[in-house]
Amino acid sequence: MEQRVAESKLYILYIFIAVFSASSSITTGIAWGHWKQTLDQCIGRNCSCILYGYHTPTHFLGGDLAPCIWVTFGPLFYLLFIIGLACFHGYRVIFASKNNVTRTIPSRNAEGEIVEIHAIHKDDTSPLPRTFWIITSAFTAILTLYTLIHFAIFLDGYLSTCKQYRLMVEKIVGFGGTILPVIHGRLSCNAIFDFMDYIQPDSVTSYRQGYIDTGLDLTLGLIASCSTWVLFLISSLINIGLARQQE
C-alpha cells in the first residue's frame, strides 16, 4: 500500500475514533449525572453509578463509582493524542509537498537497442522513518486492547443493571404468573430502562430534572465504544503493515 493512501485512511480513521470516543464519554456522563442522586442511597460508600446497579428488597441502588469513572473518562486518556495524529496525517495528505518517486523502466526501441525510461510518480507523501511506524503500531495496538476492555466493562455493566432492574419491574408492577417470563425473557434492555425512566421513584433527598431516554443514551454509548475498538484495530493493522513494509 502506498504511504499516501495509508495516511489518508489513518487520517479518516483517527477522526472517527475521536468522534466516537467523545460520544462514548458524553453519553455515559449524561446517564450517570441524571441518575446519580437517585441511585446513591448506600450508607458509607458511593453507589451512584448507573452501571452495575442492583436490586434490594427496599431500593434499587447504583453500582460502585469506579466503573462510571472508567467508562466516562477512560476515552479522554487518548483523545488529545488521537486528535494530534489526525491533524498530523491530515496536514501531510492535504497540504504537505508530495514526494517524487522515480522509477526506471527498461524498454527496447525499433533498432533493438535497450533504453531506460525514467518515470516520475508524484502521488506519494514524503517517507516517514520506520521508527515512527513502529511507535504508532505499538501505541495503536495497546489502545486496541484498552478500548476492548473499556467496551467489555461498559457492556457488562449495562447488562448487569438491566438484569437487576427486571426484578425491580417485577416488584413495582406487582404482576406474577405468566407475565414473569415476558419481563425476564421477552422485554429488551431498552424497554427495561424505559420502565426505569418512568416508574423508578426518586429518593427523599433527591429529585431528577425531567426524563431522559436512558436505554437509548446507553445504547449509543455502547455503539460508540464498540466502534472505537474496531477502528483502533483497523488503524493498528495499517500501522503494522507500514512498519513491515519499510523493513
XYZ file of N, CA and C in Angstrom:
741
model
N 0.855 -1.198 0.000
C 0.000 0.000 0.000
C 0.890 1.248 0.000
N 0.588 2.200 -0.897
C 1.343 3.443 -0.919
C 1.130 4.217 0.377
N 2.175 4.927 0.770
C 2.113 5.639 2.049
C 1.030 6.710 2.044
N 0.859 7.403 0.949
C -0.168 8.448 0.885
C -1.564 7.851 1.083
N -1.833 6.716 0.453
C -3.136 6.055 0.614
C -3.327 5.625 2.058
N -2.275 5.042 2.644
C -2.356 4.597 4.032
C -2.582 5.779 4.980
N -1.875 6.869 4.755
C -2.042 8.042 5.619
C -3.435 8.652 5.466
N -3.980 8.600 4.269
C -5.349 9.092 4.068
C -6.340 8.265 4.880
N -6.145 6.950 4.870
C -7.032 6.077 5.651
C -6.862 6.323 7.144
N -5.629 6.493 7.597
C -5.386 6.747 9.021
C -5.992 8.080 9.445
N -5.894 9.073 8.591
C -6.482 10.384 8.879
C -7.987 10.260 9.124
N -8.671 9.540 8.246
C -10.121 9.354 8.397
C -10.437 8.507 9.631
N -9.662 7.439 9.837
C -9.885 6.564 10.999
C -9.721 7.334 12.308
N -8.676 8.144 12.404
C -8.424 8.874 13.645
C -9.515 9.911 13.917
N -10.048 10.516 12.868
C -11.149 11.461 13.054
C -12.364 10.750 13.642
N -12.713 9.601 13.074
C -13.869 8.863 13.580
C -13.611 8.312 14.982
N -12.380 7.908 15.264
C -12.055 7.461 16.619
C -12.284 8.586 17.619
N -11.844 9.786 17.278
C -12.038 10.929 18.174
C -13.526 11.217 18.393
N -14.305 11.154 17.324
C -15.744 11.422 17.431
C -16.437 10.362 18.291
N -16.150 9.101 18.021
C -16.793 8.022 18.778
C -16.332 7.997 20.234
N -15.073 8.302 20.480
C -14.575 8.336 21.862
C -15.282 9.425 22.664
N -15.389 10.612 22.069
C -16.083 11.705 22.754
C -17.553 11.366 22.969
N -18.179 10.729 21.971
C -19.592 10.346 22.101
C -19.801 9.351 23.231
N -18.882 8.392 23.344
C -18.982 7.404 24.418
C -18.899 8.065 25.787
N -17.974 8.994 25.946
C -17.830 9.703 27.224
C -19.059 10.553 27.535
N -19.555 11.262 26.541
C -20.673 12.179 26.759
C -21.945 11.418 27.117
N -22.244 10.355 26.379
C -23.492 9.622 26.642
C -23.478 8.978 28.024
N -22.348 8.396 28.402
C -22.262 7.793 29.731
C -22.370 8.846 30.815
N -21.713 9.981 30.589
C -21.774 11.061 31.569
C -23.183 11.597 31.764
N -23.959 11.651 30.679
C -25.347 12.126 30.785
C -26.168 11.191 31.664
N -26.084 9.884 31.385
C -26.858 8.916 32.174
C -26.402 8.893 33.631
N -25.117 8.926 33.844
C -24.570 8.907 35.201
C -25.019 10.144 35.979
N -24.884 11.306 35.349
C -25.277 12.548 36.023
C -26.770 12.610 36.323
N -27.579 12.028 35.432
C -29.024 12.068 35.631
C -29.466 11.189 36.800
N -28.805 10.047 36.970
C -29.271 9.063 37.947
C -28.483 9.033 39.261
N -27.386 9.749 39.345
C -26.502 9.541 40.490
C -27.142 9.875 41.836
N -27.950 10.941 41.916
C -28.581 11.296 43.184
C -29.671 10.295 43.572
N -30.390 9.808 42.594
C -31.473 8.848 42.864
C -30.934 7.487 43.298
N -29.850 7.041 42.665
C -29.327 5.705 42.938
C -28.382 5.662 44.140
N -27.817 6.787 44.505
C -26.814 6.805 45.567
C -27.487 6.815 46.943
N -27.950 5.650 47.361
C -28.634 5.510 48.657
C -27.869 4.597 49.617
N -26.619 4.316 49.300
C -25.814 3.460 50.178
C -25.298 4.256 51.374
N -25.026 3.558 52.447
C -24.508 4.178 53.657
C -23.013 3.895 53.738
N -22.240 4.953 53.799
C -20.800 4.812 53.976
C -20.002 4.629 52.712
N -20.641 4.608 51.553
C -19.917 4.487 50.286
C -20.753 5.085 49.166
N -20.085 5.395 48.075
C -20.745 5.986 46.919
C -21.212 4.874 45.987
N -22.517 4.817 45.726
C -23.062 3.828 44.777
C -23.979 4.542 43.788
N -23.422 5.533 43.113
C -24.226 6.379 42.230
C -24.163 5.968 40.765
N -23.409 4.921 40.435
C -23.177 4.583 39.026
C -24.386 3.875 38.418
N -24.761 4.267 37.223
C -25.861 3.625 36.501
C -25.478 2.214 36.055
N -24.184 1.945 35.950
C -23.706 0.606 35.598
C -23.579 -0.254 36.855
N -23.851 -1.525 36.703
C -23.784 -2.484 37.810
C -24.736 -2.126 38.956
N -25.877 -1.520 38.615
C -26.902 -1.310 39.626
C -27.477 -2.630 40.094
N -28.047 -2.635 41.295
C -28.578 -3.907 41.809
C -29.827 -3.674 42.658
N -30.648 -4.708 42.662
C -31.938 -4.672 43.320
C -31.800 -5.150 44.758
N -32.473 -4.449 45.687
C -32.570 -4.885 47.087
C -34.052 -4.956 47.448
N -34.393 -5.558 48.577
C -35.820 -5.637 48.956
C -36.489 -4.278 49.125
N -35.700 -3.221 49.361
C -36.295 -1.897 49.613
C -35.988 -0.862 48.545
N -34.806 -0.931 47.926
C -34.392 0.093 46.965
C -33.696 -0.547 45.773
N -33.603 0.262 44.715
C -32.703 -0.088 43.620
C -31.494 0.833 43.744
N -30.327 0.250 43.931
C -29.116 1.017 44.188
C -28.191 0.988 42.976
N -27.399 2.034 42.862
C -26.424 2.087 41.784
C -25.190 1.266 42.098
N -24.343 1.119 41.115
C -23.100 0.386 41.289
C -22.015 1.263 41.885
N -20.857 0.657 42.125
C -19.721 1.411 42.648
C -19.308 2.508 41.666
N -18.611 3.496 42.199
C -18.247 4.664 41.401
C -17.225 4.342 40.315
N -16.339 3.383 40.575
C -15.209 3.123 39.674
C -15.616 2.830 38.229
N -16.608 1.957 37.955
C -16.949 1.690 36.547
C -17.397 2.932 35.781
N -18.162 3.806 36.428
C -18.610 5.020 35.734
C -17.448 5.973 35.464
N -16.521 6.067 36.416
C -15.339 6.906 36.191
C -14.531 6.365 35.019
N -14.341 5.049 34.992
C -13.564 4.419 33.919
C -14.237 4.596 32.567
N -15.537 4.300 32.489
C -16.231 4.341 31.204
C -16.393 5.777 30.710
N -16.607 6.717 31.633
C -16.820 8.113 31.229
C -15.522 8.828 30.874
N -14.502 8.656 31.684
C -13.270 9.425 31.494
C -12.153 8.630 30.826
N -12.337 7.307 30.688
C -11.310 6.486 30.054
C -10.920 6.940 28.652
N -11.886 7.258 27.774
C -11.524 7.690 26.421
C -10.756 9.005 26.371
N -10.887 9.836 27.391
C -10.176 11.111 27.392
C -8.674 10.910 27.525
N -8.273 9.730 27.992
C -6.850 9.420 28.166
C -6.088 9.523 26.843
N -6.716 9.108 25.754
C -6.022 9.092 24.470
C -6.618 10.067 23.452
N -7.674 10.762 23.812
C -8.402 11.573 22.834
C -7.527 12.669 22.230
N -6.807 13.415 23.059
C -5.990 14.521 22.545
C -4.869 13.999 21.645
N -4.291 12.857 21.997
C -3.225 12.297 21.176
C -3.749 11.857 19.813
N -4.943 11.271 19.815
C -5.544 10.842 18.549
C -5.869 12.057 17.679
N -6.365 13.119 18.295
C -6.621 14.346 17.527
C -5.320 14.870 16.917
N -4.228 14.792 17.698
C -2.924 15.215 17.186
C -2.477 14.386 15.992
N -2.657 13.070 16.061
C -2.303 12.202 14.931
C -3.167 12.494 13.713
N -4.463 12.754 13.942
C -5.355 13.075 12.822
C -4.902 14.363 12.139
N -4.539 15.360 12.925
C -4.055 16.633 12.352
C -2.743 16.423 11.597
N -1.861 15.601 12.155
C -0.563 15.349 11.526
C -0.731 14.687 10.161
N -1.475 13.597 10.119
C -1.661 12.896 8.845
C -2.520 13.710 7.882
N -3.517 14.428 8.405
C -4.338 15.262 7.544
C -3.531 16.355 6.877
N -2.624 16.977 7.634
C -1.775 18.022 7.057
C -0.874 17.457 5.967
N -0.289 16.283 6.237
C 0.618 15.680 5.255
C -0.120 15.289 3.968
N -1.339 14.797 4.116
C -2.096 14.356 2.945
C -2.624 15.542 2.143
N -3.075 16.570 2.843
C -3.755 17.674 2.159
C -2.803 18.791 1.748
N -1.871 19.161 2.665
C -1.074 20.365 2.435
C 0.411 20.111 2.175
N 0.966 19.042 2.709
C 2.416 18.845 2.591
C 2.814 18.555 1.156
N 4.061 18.926 0.805
C 4.551 18.669 -0.545
C 4.676 17.171 -0.782
N 4.420 16.769 -1.983
C 4.447 15.355 -2.327
C 5.879 14.914 -2.653
N 6.167 13.690 -2.385
C 7.481 13.130 -2.659
C 7.527 12.602 -4.087
N 8.602 12.947 -4.803
C 8.768 12.462 -6.171
C 9.448 11.100 -6.158
N 8.793 10.119 -6.723
C 9.346 8.764 -6.792
C 9.715 8.479 -8.248
N 11.002 8.221 -8.497
C 11.482 7.953 -9.853
C 11.622 6.458 -10.067
N 11.052 5.969 -11.153
C 11.135 4.555 -11.479
C 11.827 4.400 -12.840
N 12.715 3.433 -12.907
C 13.431 3.150 -14.163
C 12.806 1.934 -14.817
N 12.357 2.124 -16.080
C 11.690 1.044 -16.813
C 12.510 0.734 -18.066
N 13.108 -0.456 -18.173
C 13.862 -0.809 -19.398
C 12.901 -1.080 -20.565
N 13.308 -0.657 -21.758
C 12.475 -0.867 -22.942
C 13.396 -1.061 -24.156
N 12.865 -1.669 -25.188
C 13.642 -1.927 -26.413
C 13.059 -1.086 -27.556
N 13.916 -0.338 -28.248
C 13.446 0.509 -29.340
C 13.372 -0.273 -30.647
N 13.056 0.444 -31.737
C 12.859 -0.229 -33.026
C 14.147 -0.851 -33.559
N 15.319 -0.322 -33.213
C 16.592 -0.869 -33.670
C 17.077 -2.028 -32.810
N 16.303 -2.382 -31.782
C 16.695 -3.486 -30.915
C 17.554 -3.081 -29.741
N 17.820 -1.788 -29.633
C 18.636 -1.320 -28.520
C 17.780 -1.199 -27.262
N 18.405 -1.504 -26.111
C 17.709 -1.379 -24.835
C 17.922 0.027 -24.289
N 16.843 0.703 -24.019
C 16.903 2.052 -23.456
C 16.166 2.053 -22.115
N 16.516 3.012 -21.257
C 15.881 3.135 -19.960
C 14.942 4.342 -19.961
N 13.750 4.112 -19.511
C 12.751 5.183 -19.410
C 12.572 5.511 -17.933
N 12.745 6.773 -17.572
C 12.593 7.218 -16.183
C 11.197 7.814 -16.000
N 10.417 7.155 -15.210
C 9.055 7.630 -14.935
C 9.029 8.271 -13.540
N 8.442 9.433 -13.457
C 8.358 10.160 -12.182
C 6.928 10.102 -11.676
N 6.783 9.597 -10.487
C 5.454 9.449 -9.859
C 5.371 10.436 -8.699
N 4.348 11.276 -8.639
C 4.291 12.375 -7.671
C 3.134 12.260 -6.682
N 2.543 11.079 -6.565
C 1.344 10.966 -5.745
C 1.585 10.443 -4.337
N 2.839 10.326 -3.907
C 3.127 9.790 -2.583
C 3.635 10.887 -1.660
N 3.349 10.760 -0.373
C 3.866 11.700 0.612
C 5.313 11.383 0.922
N 6.022 12.357 1.473
C 7.425 12.129 1.826
C 7.518 11.012 2.851
N 8.498 10.126 2.726
C 8.559 8.946 3.600
C 8.831 9.319 5.056
N 8.204 8.593 5.943
C 8.448 8.726 7.377
C 9.377 7.606 7.824
N 10.201 7.850 8.825
C 11.123 6.800 9.275
C 10.380 5.588 9.816
N 11.010 4.434 9.701
C 10.384 3.195 10.175
C 10.110 3.257 11.674
N 10.936 3.993 12.412
C 10.736 4.133 13.860
C 9.377 4.733 14.175
N 8.967 5.710 13.358
C 7.665 6.336 13.572
C 6.550 5.306 13.477
N 6.599 4.453 12.466
C 5.537 3.464 12.273
C 5.583 2.372 13.343
N 6.757 2.056 13.841
C 6.856 1.080 14.938
C 6.208 1.642 16.201
N 6.483 2.919 16.485
C 5.920 3.549 17.686
C 4.400 3.642 17.581
N 3.896 4.095 16.427
C 2.441 4.204 16.273
C 1.775 2.831 16.238
N 2.484 1.833 15.730
C 1.937 0.472 15.750
C 1.764 -0.002 17.184
N 2.789 0.205 18.004
C 2.710 -0.204 19.410
C 1.623 0.571 20.135
N 1.554 1.869 19.864
C 0.566 2.718 20.526
C -0.854 2.281 20.176
N -1.131 2.090 18.890
C -2.493 1.706 18.488
C -2.831 0.277 18.911
N -1.829 -0.611 18.966
C -2.088 -1.978 19.437
C -2.477 -1.974 20.916
N -1.764 -1.183 21.706
C -2.099 -1.068 23.137
C -3.494 -0.481 23.312
N -3.818 0.546 22.526
C -5.126 1.172 22.657
C -6.242 0.286 22.106
N -5.919 -0.618 21.196
C -6.923 -1.604 20.753
C -7.345 -2.470 21.930
N -6.374 -2.933 22.707
C -6.683 -3.725 23.904
C -7.387 -2.868 24.952
N -6.927 -1.640 25.104
C -7.516 -0.704 26.080
C -8.995 -0.458 25.783
N -9.313 -0.196 24.528
C -10.706 0.093 24.167
C -11.573 -1.160 24.197
N -10.966 -2.337 23.970
C -11.719 -3.584 24.102
C -12.141 -3.789 25.564
N -11.223 -3.528 26.494
C -11.551 -3.639 27.918
C -12.617 -2.614 28.294
N -12.493 -1.406 27.755
C -13.474 -0.344 28.010
C -14.861 -0.784 27.566
N -14.956 -1.313 26.348
C -16.243 -1.765 25.819
C -16.797 -2.931 26.631
N -15.923 -3.867 27.024
C -16.370 -5.047 27.779
C -16.956 -4.642 29.130
N -16.300 -3.724 29.831
C -16.816 -3.266 31.130
C -18.122 -2.503 30.943
N -18.188 -1.660 29.929
C -19.398 -0.896 29.635
C -20.564 -1.847 29.364
N -20.344 -2.827 28.495
C -21.406 -3.769 28.133
C -21.830 -4.619 29.326
N -20.864 -5.091 30.099
C -21.185 -5.930 31.248
C -21.972 -5.147 32.300
N -21.569 -3.905 32.534
C -22.298 -3.075 33.497
C -23.706 -2.756 33.039
N -23.866 -2.514 31.748
C -25.175 -2.249 31.166
C -26.096 -3.461 31.322
N -25.598 -4.635 30.974
C -26.403 -5.852 31.072
C -26.706 -6.214 32.522
N -25.759 -5.928 33.416
C -25.981 -6.218 34.840
C -27.108 -5.362 35.407
N -27.096 -4.064 35.105
C -28.173 -3.184 35.566
C -29.505 -3.603 34.971
N -29.501 -3.955 33.692
C -30.725 -4.401 33.018
C -31.298 -5.637 33.704
N -30.448 -6.599 33.983
C -30.897 -7.838 34.613
C -31.466 -7.582 36.007
N -30.790 -6.733 36.769
C -31.247 -6.441 38.128
C -32.538 -5.624 38.133
N -32.689 -4.735 37.156
C -33.899 -3.910 37.151
C -35.131 -4.701 36.707
N -34.937 -5.818 36.046
C -36.081 -6.688 35.746
C -36.752 -7.127 37.052
N -35.953 -7.387 38.082
C -36.507 -7.756 39.388
C -37.274 -6.586 39.999
N -36.766 -5.357 39.748
C -37.450 -4.177 40.270
C -38.772 -3.949 39.550
N -38.794 -4.173 38.242
C -40.040 -4.052 37.476
C -41.062 -5.059 37.994
N -40.620 -6.274 38.220
C -41.499 -7.301 38.757
C -42.102 -6.866 40.097
N -41.285 -6.236 40.938
C -41.748 -5.805 42.256
C -42.713 -4.623 42.161
N -42.352 -3.608 41.354
C -43.169 -2.390 41.286
C -44.498 -2.658 40.584
N -44.449 -3.387 39.476
C -45.681 -3.673 38.736
C -46.598 -4.584 39.543
N -46.025 -5.517 40.271
C -46.808 -6.367 41.145
C -47.509 -7.507 40.441
N -47.095 -7.801 39.219
C -47.706 -8.903 38.493
C -46.950 -10.202 38.782
N -47.611 -11.289 38.550
C -46.990 -12.596 38.703
C -47.478 -13.535 37.636
N -47.235 -14.813 37.836
C -47.749 -15.810 36.900
C -47.084 -15.753 35.549
N -47.910 -15.781 34.505
C -47.392 -15.907 33.143
C -46.738 -14.633 32.617
N -46.888 -13.509 33.322
C -46.249 -12.280 32.829
C -44.766 -12.227 33.180
N -44.342 -13.038 34.140
C -42.933 -13.021 34.549
C -41.979 -13.423 33.432
N -42.301 -14.466 32.630
C -41.410 -14.771 31.502
C -41.297 -13.624 30.503
N -42.347 -12.808 30.390
C -42.289 -11.646 29.494
C -41.285 -10.636 30.034
N -41.354 -10.359 31.341
C -40.452 -9.389 31.956
C -39.001 -9.861 31.873
N -38.776 -11.123 32.131
C -37.406 -11.628 32.224
C -36.852 -12.178 30.915
N -37.711 -12.469 29.959
C -37.210 -13.078 28.742
C -37.529 -12.367 27.455
N -38.620 -11.615 27.406
C -39.055 -11.018 26.144
C -38.710 -9.533 26.036
N -38.808 -8.811 27.147
C -38.556 -7.372 27.083
C -37.066 -7.102 26.867
N -36.773 -6.218 25.921
C -35.372 -5.847 25.676
C -34.858 -4.965 26.807
N -33.549 -4.803 26.856
C -32.975 -3.934 27.887
C -33.422 -2.488 27.699
N -33.611 -2.054 26.457
C -34.113 -0.691 26.245
C -35.500 -0.524 26.855
N -36.352 -1.546 26.725
C -37.689 -1.495 27.338
C -37.588 -1.463 28.860
N -36.651 -2.236 29.423
C -36.464 -2.238 30.877
C -36.016 -0.872 31.357
N -35.112 -0.235 30.621
C -34.675 1.113 31.003
C -35.794 2.139 30.817
N -36.724 1.882 29.896
C -37.899 2.753 29.788
C -38.742 2.667 31.061
N -38.913 1.458 31.588
C -39.591 1.326 32.877
C -38.860 2.132 33.949
N -37.557 2.019 33.938
C -36.750 2.731 34.937
C -36.945 4.241 34.832
N -37.008 4.745 33.606
C -37.178 6.186 33.414
C -38.472 6.709 34.041
N -39.542 5.911 33.994
C -40.855 6.420 34.360
C -41.407 5.897 35.680
N -40.908 4.744 36.162
C -41.502 4.231 37.398
C -40.532 4.176 38.568
N -39.243 4.429 38.295
C -38.291 4.415 39.400
C -38.535 5.635 40.299
N -38.889 5.447 41.560
C -39.172 6.597 42.429
C -37.902 7.331 42.814
N -38.020 8.652 42.963
C -36.901 9.436 43.480
C -36.752 9.169 44.971
N -35.547 9.394 45.469
C -35.315 9.235 46.898
C -35.826 10.488 47.628
N -35.855 10.405 48.943
C -36.366 11.531 49.735
C -35.406 12.709 49.713
N -34.155 12.478 49.296
C -33.152 13.556 49.318
C -32.773 14.046 47.924
N -33.432 13.550 46.896
C -33.051 13.960 45.542
C -34.271 14.030 44.644
N -34.104 14.776 43.544
C -35.180 14.899 42.570
C -34.562 14.998 41.182
N -35.008 14.157 40.260
C -34.493 14.187 38.893
C -35.162 15.301 38.101
N -34.368 15.995 37.317
C -34.892 17.068 36.477
C -35.404 16.485 35.163
N -36.697 16.153 35.123
C -37.291 15.632 33.901
C -36.897 14.194 33.630
N -37.028 13.788 32.357
C -36.771 12.416 31.951
C -35.757 12.403 30.812
N -34.983 11.343 30.761
C -34.136 11.086 29.596
C -34.429 9.675 29.109
N -34.050 9.395 27.897
C -34.176 8.038 27.368
C -32.890 7.297 27.734
N -32.876 6.717 28.924
C -31.664 6.085 29.439
C -31.210 4.934 28.552
N -32.153 4.109 28.097
C -31.787 2.981 27.252
C -31.124 3.420 25.964
N -31.701 4.415 25.290
C -31.126 4.919 24.042
C -29.769 5.559 24.302
N -29.684 6.331 25.375
C -28.437 7.009 25.708
C -27.300 6.002 25.903
N -27.540 4.960 26.691
C -26.503 3.963 26.949
C -26.228 3.109 25.712
N -27.248 2.837 24.905
C -27.044 2.071 23.676
C -26.139 2.823 22.700
N -26.367 4.124 22.567
C -25.499 4.939 21.711
C -24.072 4.935 22.232
N -23.932 4.997 23.554
C -22.594 4.927 24.135
C -21.908 3.604 23.852
N -22.668 2.505 23.931
C -22.107 1.188 23.634
C -21.686 1.072 22.174
N -22.507 1.586 21.274
C -22.167 1.547 19.849
C -20.895 2.350 19.590
N -20.802 3.526 20.220
C -19.616 4.364 20.054
C -18.382 3.675 20.618
N -18.515 3.035 21.780
C -17.382 2.341 22.398
C -16.909 1.167 21.540
N -17.851 0.378 21.026
C -17.504 -0.757 20.165
C -16.870 -0.272 18.861
N -17.403 0.793 18.290
C -16.856 1.338 17.046
C -15.434 1.834 17.251
N -15.167 2.446 18.404
C -13.810 2.903 18.711
C -12.830 1.745 18.716
N -13.242 0.642 19.344
C -12.371 -0.534 19.384
C -12.104 -1.076 17.976
N -13.120 -1.195 17.152
C -12.949 -1.723 15.791
C -12.036 -0.814 14.978
N -12.219 0.496 15.085
C -11.401 1.432 14.319
C -9.949 1.421 14.776
N -9.734 1.262 16.073
C -8.362 1.143 16.568
C -7.709 -0.134 16.038
N -8.476 -1.211 15.955
C -7.941 -2.456 15.411
C -7.509 -2.278 13.964
N -8.332 -1.609 13.165
C -8.005 -1.378 11.752
C -6.778 -0.483 11.624
N -6.744 0.603 12.399
C -5.599 1.518 12.326
C -4.318 0.831 12.786
N -4.425 -0.053 13.767
C -3.249 -0.798 14.226
C -2.702 -1.681 13.115
N -3.583 -2.368 12.396
C -3.148 -3.231 11.296
C -2.478 -2.415 10.185
N -3.003 -1.220 9.905
C -2.401 -0.369 8.874
C -1.004 0.078 9.307
N -0.872 0.509 10.560
C 0.432 0.943 11.062
C 1.443 -0.190 11.059
N 1.016 -1.379 11.461
C 1.917 -2.540 11.454
C 2.339 -2.874 10.020
N 1.392 -2.788 9.088
C 1.718 -3.048 7.691
C 2.754 -2.082 7.145
N 2.654 -0.799 7.501
C 3.618 0.196 7.031
C 4.979 -0.017 7.685
N 4.985 -0.437 8.962
C 6.256 -0.709 9.634
C 6.977 -1.892 8.978
N 6.226 -2.926 8.625
C 6.824 -4.102 7.979
C 7.233 -3.795 6.540
N 6.504 -2.905 5.898
C 6.782 -2.567 4.506
C 8.140 -1.898 4.354
N 8.601 -1.217 5.398
C 9.860 -0.480 5.314
C 11.047 -1.262 5.875
N 10.871 -2.564 6.073
C 11.978 -3.395 6.553
C 13.091 -3.457 5.494
